[in-house]
Coordinates of N, CA, C and O in Angstrom, one line a residue:
X1 N 28.7 -78.3 -51.5 CA 29.4 -77.1 -51.1 C 28.5 -75.9 -52.0 O 28.6 -74.9 -51.4
X2 N 27.7 -76.7 -52.7 CA 26.7 -75.0 -53.3 C 26.0 -74.8 -52.6 O 25.2 -74.0 -52.9
X3 N 25.7 -75.6 -52.3 CA 23.4 -76.1 -51.3 C 24.3 -74.6 -50.1 O 23.2 -74.0 -50.2
X4 N 24.4 -74.8 -49.8 CA 25.7 -74.1 -48.4 C 25.8 -72.8 -49.1 O 24.9 -71.5 -48.2
X5 N 27.1 -72.8 -50.0 CA 26.6 -70.8 -50.9 C 25.7 -70.4 -51.7 O 25.5 -69.5 -50.7
X6 N 24.3 -71.5 -51.1 CA 22.8 -71.3 -52.2 C 22.5 -70.4 -50.9 O 21.9 -69.4 -50.8
X7 N 22.3 -71.1 -49.3 CA 22.0 -71.6 -48.4 C 22.1 -70.1 -47.1 O 21.2 -69.0 -46.9
X8 N 23.9 -69.2 -47.4 CA 24.2 -68.5 -47.1 C 24.2 -67.5 -48.1 O 23.5 -65.8 -47.1
X9 N 24.1 -67.7 -49.6 CA 23.9 -66.3 -50.0 C 22.2 -65.4 -49.5 O 21.8 -64.5 -49.6
X10 N 22.0 -66.3 -49.8 CA 19.7 -66.6 -49.7 C 19.8 -65.9 -48.4 O 19.4 -64.7 -48.6
X11 N 21.2 -66.2 -47.4 CA 20.4 -65.8 -45.9 C 20.6 -64.1 -46.1 O 20.7 -63.0 -45.3
X12 N 22.5 -64.7 -46.6 CA 22.5 -62.5 -47.1 C 22.0 -61.2 -48.2 O 21.6 -60.2 -46.7
X13 N 21.3 -62.8 -48.2 CA 21.0 -61.4 -49.3 C 19.2 -61.1 -49.0 O 19.4 -60.1 -48.4
X14 N 18.7 -62.1 -47.9 CA 17.7 -61.3 -46.6 C 18.1 -60.8 -45.9 O 17.5 -59.3 -45.5
X15 N 19.0 -60.5 -45.4 CA 19.7 -59.9 -44.3 C 19.6 -58.6 -44.5 O 19.8 -57.2 -43.7
X16 N 20.6 -58.3 -45.6 CA 21.1 -56.9 -46.2 C 20.0 -56.4 -46.6 O 20.1 -55.4 -47.0
X17 N 19.0 -56.8 -47.1 CA 16.8 -56.5 -47.8 C 16.4 -55.9 -46.3 O 15.7 -54.1 -46.4
X18 N 16.6 -56.7 -44.9 CA 16.3 -56.2 -43.6 C 17.0 -55.0 -43.6 O 16.1 -54.4 -43.1
X19 N 18.1 -55.4 -43.6 CA 19.1 -53.6 -42.4 C 19.0 -52.9 -43.6 O 19.3 -51.4 -42.9
X20 N 18.6 -52.9 -45.4 CA 17.8 -52.0 -45.3 C 17.2 -51.0 -45.5 O 17.1 -50.0 -45.6
X21 N 16.0 -51.6 -45.0 CA 14.4 -51.5 -45.1 C 14.9 -50.9 -43.7 O 14.0 -50.2 -43.4
X22 N 15.9 -51.4 -42.6 CA 15.7 -51.0 -41.5 C 16.1 -49.5 -41.5 O 16.3 -48.5 -40.5
X23 N 17.8 -49.2 -42.4 CA 18.4 -47.9 -42.2 C 17.4 -47.9 -43.0 O 17.6 -46.2 -43.1
X24 N 16.9 -47.2 -43.9 CA 15.1 -46.2 -44.4 C 14.6 -46.0 -42.9 O 14.4 -45.0 -43.3
X25 N 13.6 -46.6 -42.3 CA 13.1 -47.1 -41.3 C 13.4 -45.7 -40.2 O 13.5 -44.7 -39.7
X26 N 15.0 -46.4 -39.4 CA 15.7 -44.9 -39.2 C 16.4 -44.5 -39.8 O 15.6 -42.8 -38.8
X27 N 16.6 -44.0 -40.7 CA 16.7 -42.5 -41.2 C 15.4 -41.4 -41.5 O 15.5 -40.2 -41.3
X28 N 14.3 -42.2 -41.0 CA 13.1 -41.9 -41.2 C 12.4 -41.1 -39.7 O 12.1 -40.1 -39.2
X29 N 12.8 -41.9 -39.0 CA 12.8 -42.4 -37.3 C 14.1 -40.4 -37.5 O 13.6 -39.6 -36.8
X30 N 15.5 -40.7 -37.2 CA 16.6 -39.7 -37.2 C 16.0 -38.2 -37.7 O 15.6 -37.1 -37.2
X31 N 14.8 -38.2 -38.9 CA 14.8 -37.1 -39.9 C 13.2 -36.4 -38.9 O 13.6 -35.1 -38.7
X32 N 12.6 -37.4 -38.4 CA 11.2 -36.9 -37.3 C 12.1 -36.1 -35.5 O 11.5 -35.5 -35.7
X33 N 13.3 -36.7 -35.1 CA 13.7 -36.5 -33.9 C 14.0 -35.4 -33.9 O 13.8 -34.1 -33.4
X34 N 15.3 -35.1 -35.9 CA 15.2 -33.5 -35.4 C 15.2 -32.1 -35.8 O 14.7 -32.1 -35.5
X35 N 13.2 -32.6 -36.4 CA 12.5 -32.1 -36.7 C 11.8 -32.0 -34.7 O 11.4 -30.6 -34.4
X36 N 11.8 -32.7 -34.0 CA 11.1 -32.5 -33.3 C 12.5 -31.6 -31.7 O 11.5 -30.8 -30.9
X37 N 13.4 -31.6 -31.5 CA 14.3 -31.4 -31.3 C 14.5 -30.0 -31.6 O 14.6 -28.9 -30.9
X38 N 14.4 -29.6 -33.3 CA 14.6 -28.5 -33.9 C 13.1 -27.1 -33.3 O 13.5 -26.3 -32.3
X39 N 11.9 -28.1 -32.9 CA 10.5 -27.8 -32.0 C 10.9 -27.5 -30.7 O 10.4 -25.8 -30.6
X40 N 11.6 -28.1 -29.9 CA 11.7 -28.0 -28.5 C 12.9 -27.5 -28.9 O 12.7 -25.9 -27.5
X41 N 13.6 -27.2 -28.8 CA 14.4 -25.4 -28.9 C 14.0 -24.3 -29.0 O 14.9 -23.8 -28.4
X42 N 12.8 -24.6 -30.5 CA 12.3 -23.5 -30.4 C 11.1 -22.7 -29.4 O 11.5 -22.1 -28.5
X43 N 10.7 -24.4 -29.4 CA 10.3 -24.0 -27.5 C 10.7 -23.8 -26.3 O 10.9 -22.4 -25.3
X44 N 12.1 -23.9 -26.0 CA 12.6 -23.8 -25.1 C 13.8 -22.1 -25.1 O 12.8 -21.4 -23.8
X45 N 13.8 -22.2 -26.4 CA 13.5 -20.1 -25.6 C 12.4 -19.3 -26.0 O 12.9 -18.5 -25.6
X46 N 11.5 -19.3 -26.3 CA 10.9 -18.6 -26.1 C 10.1 -19.0 -24.5 O 9.4 -18.1 -24.2
X47 N 10.7 -19.8 -24.1 CA 10.2 -20.4 -22.6 C 11.1 -19.6 -21.8 O 10.7 -19.1 -20.9
X48 N 12.6 -19.4 -22.1 CA 13.5 -18.5 -21.8 C 13.4 -17.4 -21.4 O 13.8 -16.6 -20.8
X49 N 12.4 -17.2 -22.6 CA 12.1 -15.6 -22.8 C 10.4 -15.4 -22.1 O 10.9 -14.0 -21.5
X50 N 9.9 -16.5 -21.5 CA 8.7 -16.0 -20.5 C 9.6 -15.8 -20.0 O 9.2 -15.2 -18.5
X51 N 10.1 -16.7 -18.3 CA 10.7 -17.0 -17.5 C 11.8 -15.6 -17.1 O 11.2 -15.1 -16.2
X52 N 11.9 -14.3 -19.0 CA 13.0 -13.2 -17.5 C 11.8 -12.2 -18.2 O 11.4 -11.7 -17.7
X53 N 10.6 -12.2 -18.6 CA 9.4 -11.5 -18.5 C 8.2 -12.3 -17.5 O 8.1 -10.0 -16.2
X54 N 8.3 -12.7 -16.8 CA 8.0 -13.7 -15.7 C 8.5 -12.3 -15.2 O 8.5 -11.1 -13.6
X55 N 10.4 -13.1 -14.7 CA 10.8 -12.0 -13.7 C 10.4 -11.1 -13.7 O 10.6 -10.0 -12.4
X56 N 10.7 -10.3 -14.1 CA 10.9 -8.8 -14.8 C 9.6 -8.3 -14.1 O 8.9 -7.2 -13.2
X57 N 7.9 -9.2 -14.8 CA 6.9 -8.3 -14.6 C 6.7 -7.9 -13.0 O 5.9 -7.0 -11.5
X58 N 7.0 -9.6 -10.9 CA 7.9 -10.2 -10.5 C 8.2 -8.7 -9.9 O 7.6 -8.6 -9.1
X59 N 9.6 -8.2 -10.1 CA 10.0 -6.8 -10.5 C 9.6 -5.8 -10.1 O 9.8 -5.0 -9.0
X60 N 9.1 -6.3 -11.7 CA 7.4 -3.5 -11.4 C 6.8 -4.4 -10.1 O 6.9 -3.4 -9.3
X61 N 6.0 -5.7 -10.0 CA 5.3 -5.4 -9.1 C 5.2 -6.1 -8.2 O 5.3 -5.0 -6.6
X62 N 6.4 -6.3 -7.8 CA 7.8 -6.5 -6.1 C 7.6 -4.7 -6.4 O 7.0 -3.9 -4.7
X63 N 8.5 -4.0 -6.7 CA 8.4 -2.0 -5.9 C 7.0 -1.7 -7.1 O 7.3 -1.2 -5.1
X64 N 6.1 -1.7 -6.7 CA 4.9 -1.7 -6.9 C 3.8 -1.7 -5.3 O 3.5 -0.6 -4.5
X65 N 4.5 -2.9 -4.9 CA 3.7 -3.5 -3.9 C 4.6 -2.6 -2.5 O 4.2 -2.2 -1.7
X66 N 5.6 -3.1 -2.4 CA 7.0 -2.2 -2.1 C 6.1 -0.3 -1.7 O 6.4 0.1 -0.8
X67 N 6.4 0.1 -2.6 CA 5.9 1.0 -3.0 C 4.6 2.2 -2.1 O 4.1 2.6 -1.4
X68 N 3.7 1.1 -2.6 CA 2.7 1.2 -2.2 C 1.8 0.6 0.0 O 1.4 1.6 0.3
X69 N 3.3 -0.2 -0.2 CA 2.9 -0.4 1.2 C 3.9 1.5 1.6 O 3.2 1.2 2.8
X70 N 4.3 1.6 1.8 CA 5.4 2.4 2.3 C 4.5 4.4 2.4 O 4.4 4.2 3.5
X71 N 3.5 4.2 1.6 CA 2.3 4.9 0.7 C 1.6 4.8 2.7 O 1.3 5.7 2.3
X72 N 0.6 3.8 2.6 CA 0.2 3.4 3.3 C 0.6 3.2 4.5 O 0.4 4.0 5.7
X73 N 2.6 2.7 5.0 CA 2.5 2.7 6.2 C 2.5 4.5 6.6 O 2.9 4.5 7.7
X74 N 3.6 5.3 5.7 CA 2.8 6.4 5.8 C 1.8 7.5 6.7 O 1.6 8.1 7.6
X75 N 0.9 7.2 5.7 CA -0.7 7.7 5.4 C -0.5 7.1 7.2 O -1.3 7.7 7.9
X76 N -0.5 5.9 8.1 CA -1.6 5.3 8.6 C -0.6 5.8 10.0 O -1.2 6.4 10.9
X77 N 1.0 5.8 9.9 CA 1.5 6.6 10.5 C 0.5 8.3 10.8 O 0.4 9.3 12.3
X78 N 0.4 9.2 9.8 CA 0.2 10.3 10.2 C -1.1 10.4 11.1 O -1.7 11.1 11.3
X79 N -2.0 10.2 9.6 CA -3.4 9.8 11.0 C -2.7 8.8 12.0 O -3.9 9.6 13.1
X80 N -2.6 8.4 12.8 CA -2.2 7.7 14.5 C -1.7 9.9 14.7 O -2.4 9.7 16.0
X81 N -0.6 9.7 14.1 CA -0.1 11.8 15.1 C -1.6 11.7 15.4 O -1.2 13.0 16.1
X82 N -2.0 12.3 13.6 CA -3.4 13.5 13.7 C -4.2 12.6 14.5 O -4.8 14.2 15.6
X83 N -4.7 11.8 15.2 CA -5.6 11.0 16.2 C -4.8 11.5 17.4 O -5.4 11.9 18.7
X84 N -3.3 11.1 17.6 CA -2.6 11.2 19.4 C -3.5 13.1 18.6 O -3.1 13.8 20.2
X85 N -2.7 14.1 18.2 CA -3.2 15.2 18.6 C -4.2 15.9 18.9 O -4.8 17.0 19.7
X86 N -5.6 14.9 18.7 CA -7.2 15.1 19.1 C -7.7 15.5 19.8 O -7.8 15.7 20.6
X87 N -7.0 13.5 20.2 CA -6.5 13.1 21.9 C -6.2 14.2 22.2 O -6.7 14.5 23.9
X88 N -4.9 15.1 22.3 CA -4.1 15.6 23.3 C -5.3 18.0 23.8 O -5.1 17.5 23.9
X89 N -5.8 17.4 22.0 CA -6.0 18.9 22.0 C -7.8 18.3 23.1 O -7.7 19.5 23.6
X90 N -8.4 17.8 22.9 CA -9.6 17.1 24.0 C -9.8 16.9 25.2 O -9.7 18.2 26.1
X91 N -7.8 16.5 25.3 CA -7.7 16.6 27.3 C -6.9 18.1 27.8 O -8.0 18.1 28.6
X92 N -6.3 19.3 26.5 CA -6.0 19.7 27.5 C -7.1 21.1 27.1 O -7.8 21.5 28.2
X93 N -8.4 21.2 25.9 CA -9.2 21.9 26.4 C -10.7 21.4 27.0 O -10.9 22.3 27.5
X94 N -10.3 20.2 27.3 CA -10.8 20.3 28.7 C -11.4 20.5 30.0 O -12.1 21.0 30.7
X95 N -9.3 20.4 30.1 CA -9.2 21.0 31.2 C -9.4 23.4 31.3 O -8.7 24.7 31.5
X96 N -9.8 24.0 30.0 CA -9.7 25.2 29.4 C -10.4 26.0 31.0 O -11.4 25.5 31.2
X97 N -10.5 26.9 31.6 CA -11.0 28.2 31.7 C -10.4 27.2 33.6 O -10.8 28.6 34.0
X98 N -10.3 26.4 33.7 CA -9.7 25.5 34.9 C -8.5 26.8 35.5 O -7.9 26.1 35.7
X99 N -8.8 27.6 36.0 CA -7.2 28.1 36.9 C -6.7 27.0 37.5 O -7.6 27.2 38.8
X100 N -5.1 26.3 37.9 CA -5.3 26.3 38.9 C -3.3 26.5 38.8 O -3.0 25.8 39.4
X101 N -3.1 28.3 39.0 CA -2.1 28.9 39.5 C -1.2 28.5 37.9 O -1.4 29.3 37.5
X102 N -0.2 27.9 39.2 CA 1.3 28.2 38.2 C 1.3 26.6 37.0 O 1.6 26.8 36.0
X103 N 0.2 26.1 36.6 CA -0.1 24.5 36.5 C -0.4 25.7 35.0 O -0.6 24.9 33.6
X104 N -1.2 26.9 35.3 CA -2.7 27.4 33.6 C -0.9 27.7 32.5 O -0.7 28.0 31.3
X105 N 0.7 28.1 33.1 CA 1.8 28.8 31.7 C 2.1 27.2 31.1 O 1.9 26.5 30.2
X106 N 2.2 25.6 31.9 CA 1.8 24.4 30.7 C 0.7 24.8 30.5 O 0.6 23.9 28.9
X107 N -0.6 25.2 30.8 CA -1.9 24.5 29.9 C -1.8 24.8 28.6 O -2.0 24.5 27.1
X108 N -1.2 26.4 28.9 CA -1.1 27.7 27.3 C 0.0 26.5 26.3 O -0.4 26.9 25.5
X109 N 1.3 26.5 27.2 CA 2.1 25.2 25.6 C 1.1 24.2 25.8 O 1.6 23.6 23.8
X110 N 0.6 23.5 27.1 CA -0.2 22.0 25.8 C -1.5 23.0 24.4 O -0.8 21.9 23.5
X111 N -1.3 23.5 25.1 CA -2.9 24.3 23.7 C -1.7 24.6 22.4 O -2.5 24.8 21.8
X112 N -0.9 25.8 23.3 CA -0.2 25.4 21.7 C 0.4 24.3 20.7 O 0.4 24.5 19.6
X113 N 0.8 23.3 21.4 CA 0.7 22.4 20.9 C -0.3 22.1 19.6 O 0.0 21.6 18.9
X114 N -0.5 21.5 20.5 CA -2.4 21.3 20.7 C -3.1 22.2 18.9 O -3.2 21.4 18.1
X115 N -2.4 23.0 18.7 CA -2.9 24.1 17.6 C -2.1 23.3 16.7 O -2.8 23.1 15.7
X116 N -0.4 23.5 16.6 CA -0.2 23.4 15.7 C -0.9 21.3 15.3 O -0.4 21.5 14.0
X117 N -0.6 20.7 16.2 CA -1.2 19.5 15.7 C -2.1 19.4 14.9 O -2.5 18.8 13.8
X118 N -3.5 20.0 14.7 CA -4.3 20.4 14.8 C -4.8 20.6 13.4 O -5.6 20.4 12.4
X119 N -3.4 22.0 14.0 CA -2.9 23.0 12.4 C -2.3 21.4 11.1 O -3.2 22.0 9.7
X120 N -1.7 20.8 11.9 CA -1.6 19.8 10.8 C -3.2 19.3 10.2 O -2.5 18.2 8.6
X121 N -3.5 18.6 10.6 CA -4.7 17.3 10.5 C -4.8 18.6 9.6 O -6.2 17.8 8.1
X122 N -5.5 19.5 9.4 CA -6.6 19.7 8.8 C -5.5 20.7 7.8 O -6.6 20.1 6.2
X123 N -4.5 20.2 7.5 CA -3.8 20.0 6.3 C -4.7 19.6 4.7 O -3.8 19.4 4.0
X124 N -4.3 17.9 6.0 CA -4.7 16.9 5.4 C -6.9 17.2 4.3 O -7.7 17.6 4.9
X125 N -6.0 17.0 2.7 CA -7.7 16.2 2.4 C -9.4 16.0 3.1 O -10.1 16.2 3.3
X126 N -8.2 14.7 3.9 CA -9.3 14.1 5.1 C -10.1 14.0 5.6 O -11.4 13.8 6.7
X127 N -9.4 16.1 6.3 CA -9.4 16.9 7.0 C -11.7 17.4 7.0 O -12.1 17.1 8.2
X128 N -11.9 17.5 6.0 CA -13.1 17.9 5.6 C -14.4 17.0 5.7 O -15.9 17.0 6.3
X129 N -14.1 15.7 6.1 CA -14.8 14.2 5.7 C -15.5 14.8 7.1 O -14.5 13.8 7.9
X130 N -16.7 14.2 7.5 CA -17.6 13.9 8.2 C -17.4 14.5 9.5 O -17.6 14.9 10.4
X131 N -17.6 15.7 8.6 CA -18.0 17.6 9.7 C -18.1 18.4 9.1 O -18.5 19.3 7.6
X132 N -19.7 19.2 9.7 CA -19.8 20.6 8.8 C -19.0 21.0 8.8 O -17.9 21.8 8.9
X133 N -19.5 22.6 7.3 CA -18.3 23.2 7.1 C -18.8 25.2 8.2 O -17.3 24.9 9.0
X134 N -19.5 24.8 9.1 CA -19.6 25.8 10.7 C -18.5 25.0 11.4 O -17.8 25.7 11.8
X135 N -18.9 23.6 11.1 CA -17.4 22.7 12.5 C -16.0 23.7 12.4 O -14.9 23.7 13.3
X136 N -16.1 22.9 10.7 CA -14.2 23.4 10.6 C -14.1 24.5 10.0 O -13.5 25.1 10.4
X137 N -15.5 25.2 9.6 CA -15.4 27.2 10.0 C -14.7 27.1 11.6 O -13.5 28.1 11.9
X138 N -15.7 26.9 12.0 CA -15.3 26.7 14.6 C -13.4 26.3 14.6 O -12.5 27.2 15.4
X139 N -13.0 25.0 14.2 CA -11.6 24.5 14.1 C -10.9 25.1 13.5 O -9.9 25.8 13.7
X140 N -10.8 25.8 12.5 CA -10.0 27.0 11.8 C -9.9 28.4 12.8 O -8.2 27.9 12.8
X141 N -10.9 28.4 13.3 CA -10.9 30.1 14.4 C -10.3 29.5 15.7 O -9.7 30.6 15.6
X142 N -10.5 29.2 15.9 CA -9.7 28.0 17.4 C -8.1 28.0 16.5 O -7.6 28.2 18.2
X143 N -7.5 27.8 14.8 CA -6.0 27.5 15.3 C -5.9 28.7 14.9 O -4.3 28.7 15.4
X144 N -6.5 29.5 14.2 CA -5.8 30.5 14.2 C -6.0 31.5 14.9 O -4.9 32.2 15.1
X145 N -6.9 31.5 16.6 CA -6.7 32.5 17.6 C -6.8 31.7 18.4 O -8.1 31.6 19.3
X146 N -5.9 30.6 19.3 CA -6.7 29.7 19.7 C -7.1 30.2 21.5 O -7.8 30.3 22.5
X147 N -5.5 31.6 21.7 CA -6.4 32.1 23.2 C -8.4 32.6 23.1 O -8.3 33.1 23.8
X148 N -8.4 32.8 22.7 CA -10.1 33.2 22.7 C -10.9 32.0 22.5 O -12.1 32.5 22.8
X149 N -10.3 30.8 22.3 CA -10.8 29.5 23.2 C -10.4 29.3 24.4 O -11.8 28.1 25.0
X150 N -9.6 30.4 25.4 CA -9.3 30.0 26.3 C -10.0 31.0 27.0 O -9.8 30.7 28.4
X151 N -11.0 31.7 26.7 CA -12.6 31.9 28.1 C -12.7 33.6 27.6 O -13.4 34.1 28.7
X152 N -12.2 33.2 26.0 CA -12.4 35.1 25.4 C -14.2 34.1 25.1 O -14.3 33.6 25.0
X153 N -14.6 36.2 24.3 CA -15.6 35.1 23.7 C -15.4 35.4 22.6 O -15.3 36.6 21.7
X154 N -16.0 34.8 21.8 CA -16.3 34.9 20.1 C -17.7 35.3 19.7 O -18.9 34.9 20.1
X155 N -18.0 36.2 18.6 CA -19.2 36.2 17.9 C -20.2 35.3 18.2 O -19.7 34.9 17.3
X156 N -21.5 35.3 18.4 CA -22.1 33.7 17.5 C -21.8 33.0 18.5 O -23.2 31.6 18.9
X157 N -21.2 32.6 19.5 CA -21.2 31.8 20.4 C -21.2 31.9 21.7 O -22.4 31.2 22.5
X158 N -20.2 33.4 22.6 CA -21.1 33.8 23.5 C -21.9 34.0 23.9 O -22.0 32.9 25.6
X159 N -22.8 34.1 23.2 CA -24.6 34.8 23.8 C -25.0 32.8 24.4 O -26.0 32.7 25.3
X160 N -25.0 32.4 23.2 CA -25.4 30.5 23.7 C -25.1 29.9 24.9 O -26.0 29.4 25.8
X161 N -23.3 30.3 24.9 CA -23.1 29.9 26.0 C -23.0 31.0 27.6 O -23.2 30.1 28.8
X162 N -23.5 31.7 27.1 CA -24.0 32.2 28.7 C -25.3 32.2 29.3 O -25.5 31.9 31.2
X163 N -26.1 32.2 28.3 CA -27.2 31.5 28.4 C -27.3 30.3 29.4 O -27.6 29.9 30.2
X164 N -26.1 28.9 28.8 CA -26.7 28.0 29.9 C -25.5 27.9 30.9 O -25.6 26.6 31.6
X165 N -24.7 28.4 31.2 CA -24.3 28.7 31.7 C -24.4 29.3 33.2 O -25.0 30.6 33.4
X166 N -24.1 28.7 34.4 CA -25.1 28.5 35.7 C -23.8 29.8 36.5 O -24.4 30.7 37.7
X167 N -22.4 29.8 35.8 CA -21.8 30.4 36.8 C -21.6 32.6 36.0 O -20.7 32.4 35.9
X168 N -22.4 32.5 35.3 CA -22.9 34.0 35.7 C -21.8 34.0 33.8 O -22.2 33.7 32.8
X169 N -21.5 35.2 33.2 CA -20.6 35.4 32.1 C -19.5 34.2 31.7 O -18.8 35.1 30.2
X170 N -19.2 33.8 32.4 CA -18.0 33.0 32.3 C -18.2 31.9 31.3 O -19.2 31.4 31.0
X171 N -18.0 32.5 30.2 CA -17.4 30.9 28.3 C -17.2 30.4 27.9 O -16.7 31.9 27.6
X172 N -16.1 29.4 28.1 CA -14.5 29.4 27.9 C -15.4 28.9 26.3 O -16.4 27.5 26.2
X173 N -14.8 28.6 25.8 CA -15.2 28.6 23.9 C -14.8 27.5 23.5 O -14.8 26.4 23.0
X174 N -13.7 27.1 24.4 CA -13.4 25.3 24.5 C -13.7 24.0 25.0 O -13.9 23.4 24.1
X175 N -14.6 24.1 25.2 CA -16.0 22.8 25.2 C -16.9 22.6 23.7 O -16.8 21.2 23.7
X176 N -16.8 24.6 22.7 CA -17.1 23.7 21.6 C -16.6 22.9 20.3 O -16.8 22.4 19.8
X177 N -14.3 23.6 21.2 CA -14.0 23.1 20.0 C -13.8 21.7 20.8 O -13.7 20.6 19.8
X178 N -13.4 21.2 21.5 CA -13.7 20.2 22.2 C -15.1 18.7 21.5 O -14.2 18.2 20.8
X179 N -15.9 19.5 21.1 CA -17.3 18.6 21.7 C -16.6 18.2 19.8 O -17.5 17.6 19.2
X180 N -16.3 19.3 19.1 CA -16.2 19.2 17.0 C -15.5 18.1 17.0 O -15.4 16.8 16.6
X181 N -14.4 18.4 17.8 CA -13.0 17.0 17.5 C -13.6 15.7 18.3 O -12.4 14.9 16.9
X182 N -14.0 15.7 19.6 CA -14.6 14.6 19.9 C -15.0 13.9 18.8 O -15.4 12.3 18.7

């Protein structure tokens, strides 16, 4: 019986020593894992802030993009309208001076409508791009007094036009404006 007690006590002492060593090891692991949890908690908080910042940046970028698209869309529509006004002006002016009876009043109304469209084009900063100052001045005179370009004479243009006109003194000045607008 003494052998059994000694063997059992030796085993138990060895088991206790092993378990105490394991307790020490597990305590170190617990401390290490707690520090990792704290570090990950800090990372999580930082990532939450980053996500919020990212969402705010996306919202701002979307607002800017939407505003720029709206500006582009408005500019595009205005440019298309101006182009349409210029095309209509060329069409109306190409028939200037060709008297067609009762259609003459309609042609004059169209001309006034075209003058309004060209006036709108002239207010744009891009209107003076790609056009000489002389031509721009002629277009401005056309906008100010369109009736002068429907068969009347303007100093500086008539002489040149009369000289090349096989029909005598009739010199429609609308051809000059038509050429500029084309």
